[in-house]
Amino acid sequence: MKAEHFKHAEPSGQQEHKEAAGGLPSSGLRTNRAEPKDYYTFSDEEKEVEFKRHDMPTPWMNYLSNGTFHTMLSHAGGGVAFYKSPQIWRITRYRFFHLPMDRSGPYIYVQDAKTGGYWCPTSEPALDKPEEWKSAHGMGYTRFEAKRADIAARTVYFVGPYENSLIWNLTLSNQGSAAKELKVYAYAEFGMMEFMRELQWQCYNKHQVSVQYHPAETLVYRYGVENQPKPEETPLVYLASDTPLSGYDGDREEFIGCYRSESNPAAIENGGCTGSTLMGGDPCGALQFNLTLQPGESRTINVFLGTAADEQEVERAVAHSREAGFVESSFLALKENWASYLGAWESRLPDKDAERMINIWNPYQAHRNFLFSRNISFYATGTFRGVGYRDTSQDILAVVPFDTELAFDKLRLLLGQQYKDGHVNHYFFPNEGWEPVTSIHSDDHLWTALAAWDLLAETGDAAFLEAKLPYYDGSEGTVYEHLKAAIDFTASKLGPNGFPLMLRSDWNDQLFRVCREGRGESIWTAMQLGTVLLRMIDLAAAAGHPEHTAQYEAMYEAQRKRVNSIGWDGQWFRRAIMDDGRFLGSDEHDEAKIWLNAQTWATLSGMADEDKGLRAMDSVRDMLDTELGIKKIHPSITSFPDPADPLTNYNKGTGENGAVFCHANTWAIIAECMLGRGDLAYKYYRQLLPNVAMDKAGLWRYKAEPYVYASNLFGPESDKFGLANVSWLTGTAAWMYVAATQYILGVKPVMNGLSIDPCIPADWEGFTVKRRFRGCVYDITVTNVSKVCKGVKQITVDGERVEGNVLPPYPGRSSVKVEVIL
Ligand code: IFM
């Protein structure tokens, strides 16, 4: 029954110019001459990925941030800066899904004052390109190194911890033998801060913004639009430098001009900035610096694009930024912060692709998810999705190992969105102050218990469970009471068959369509509930409520029985019961017979009878797995359950309909590890490593970044199998991290210590991990003497044999040496 998924998906590629003249192949597919190694390389020592070309298939992004001021920046310099919220305090403009793509950005132009020729160190957007060029994304910074006509330019963009600003650190060097007269421009296009308002009513509101030139050589942009959500918190934006200005512009029309773009700004072509300011119109910030560089001479120019509360604060921030050493110490602090954060974990593995992902890019991506939820990326416009309760609850899981305070702050934020009866807001907008989205889903409120359990396991300190937090609809309860309320809510919302009602949907967003009448039940949510109940038993004990254990156990047992009886279809677990009482995810239908989540969570929850758990995961392998990951459902839907009202409008093989949904793949990896099938778990893990999937699909088919996970890949039933979508902001990041570190490598905090229970490919000889845990570094060496996937034979700590495979905390010790034999 295994689908021959990949055979019709010849990797497509970028069209060579020569071929374009001859026309495209009739299929529209392009031949693939592009080798990923010609486009990028990893530099793991530096924790960087380096780009050799500016013309990638999509902008490959990085997020620069100090937690308050943020910039999403591409490998070619396109991107958008925002203060706290891209909805209401967006500073620069980025044109989502427009052509040319990846515009605008914080651009620098270098012009030869004699010839008038100009280029950009970012390569884009000027038409004349550098003769030599490369860029790199690192942890919180992006660097461009370029050279043209003997002038070398090195620019590092980053957001430091000391001011809310994007720092553009540019060093120009004259590598030729003649003096060079240069005009250098720094340019950013300011939009209206409220992106939705800009789309809807910029025609008048644009007359309520201004850009003024302040005597301290600073351009100040003021967003004065009436009825903005939080005018008292709306900052001023400044653009300033530590180098004397030779000109400036605040009016985009003056700097760029009409029927022009960032590729050919009028001011640059006509001799320089015009000194424009703006009292209504399309704002920008442009600074000009004239300088002469003698042969061998270098000059550094720092530009600061920042926010501050008022005029005095602008003055203070700019003066501070201009102080000697400010830029250097800001960059140093950024590097130190990341070194300290990522220092919680370091592994050495036989698979260097996995090692890089686990040590560097996966936790980095997960941190960005934690910060931005699913808000703004190249794919998401940052317009609507605030903080998703479900999404952010899961994001916490991959921050707990690195920063428990940060994790607890987020948990507290989430629980503040919970009502007394236990249900929660689906999305909410802490920065914007908007009303939340209140649809009630069967799963949302349950997710937080997983994060709380992980926090407790990580710290061993149950005190936080007693912290009192408000409910969204008044009064307050302890953290534990909030978590219990979530269970009680689900217990009060069971359907005719005893499973949790689907309500608006569960994790699979599209399921509302088969449960609109309110009778539909989610078998998957029963499994999620089971997973949570097991955690609640521990949490009840830690919170001093052992009297609740019996209730949790009884609920678990009742749901377990239903899952294995009503929920079992013969070869796999059913997914849901629809309003009309029919099963979803059953062999009796032609479409959407099998759903991935029901198979994986049957094992994750410990609910599946042993034979059924294995059988279900075999069905996943046989029916859903492809060379590029596991499909979410099979077969894709076109007319189920009703051709006039199908379950989803997604095209076959895309998004929620038969795509490879990477987030859901993580649970298959965990399930296989729990079943002890390390080879299969690792196959599932490795095939979705972004650079590995890109190699397989072809760079011009995969298209998204090879260093961070995407939410989904078009599946084999689409004509673009392997096309990756919605990279960066996806639950894949957190769960892939959990799957890799806690289940494959098997280093997992539990209530009484650090559990070591790897499930690896049988041919691995071993691996090492240094893991910070409760104040001590566990320096772990695992040796796979017997060439097995799973099974700890012996553990010693500092040479002493330990019983079992849970290592106790070692208070007062800075490190311990752990030897594990499989
Ligand atoms: O679970 C959801 C998530 O909250 C948003 N993206 C899609 C997922 C699957 O439907």
XYZ file of C-alpha atoms and ligand atoms in Angstrom, residues 385 390-391 506-510 632 656 661 663, ligand 1:
22
model
C -1.798 36.322 14.869
C -1.694 26.378 21.833
C 1.380 27.465 19.905
C -8.300 20.380 18.081
C -4.659 20.653 16.988
C -5.730 20.071 13.368
C -7.229 23.474 12.577
C -9.478 22.238 9.800
C -0.462 14.389 7.836
C -3.575 20.769 6.154
C 3.405 18.556 8.266
C 5.275 19.642 13.429
O -2.122 23.323 15.377
C -2.105 24.223 14.336
C -1.395 25.443 14.780
O -1.944 25.993 15.949
C -1.401 26.471 13.688
N -0.855 25.925 12.483
C -1.435 24.723 12.027
C -1.460 23.659 13.099
C -2.139 22.429 12.568
O -3.431 22.681 12.154
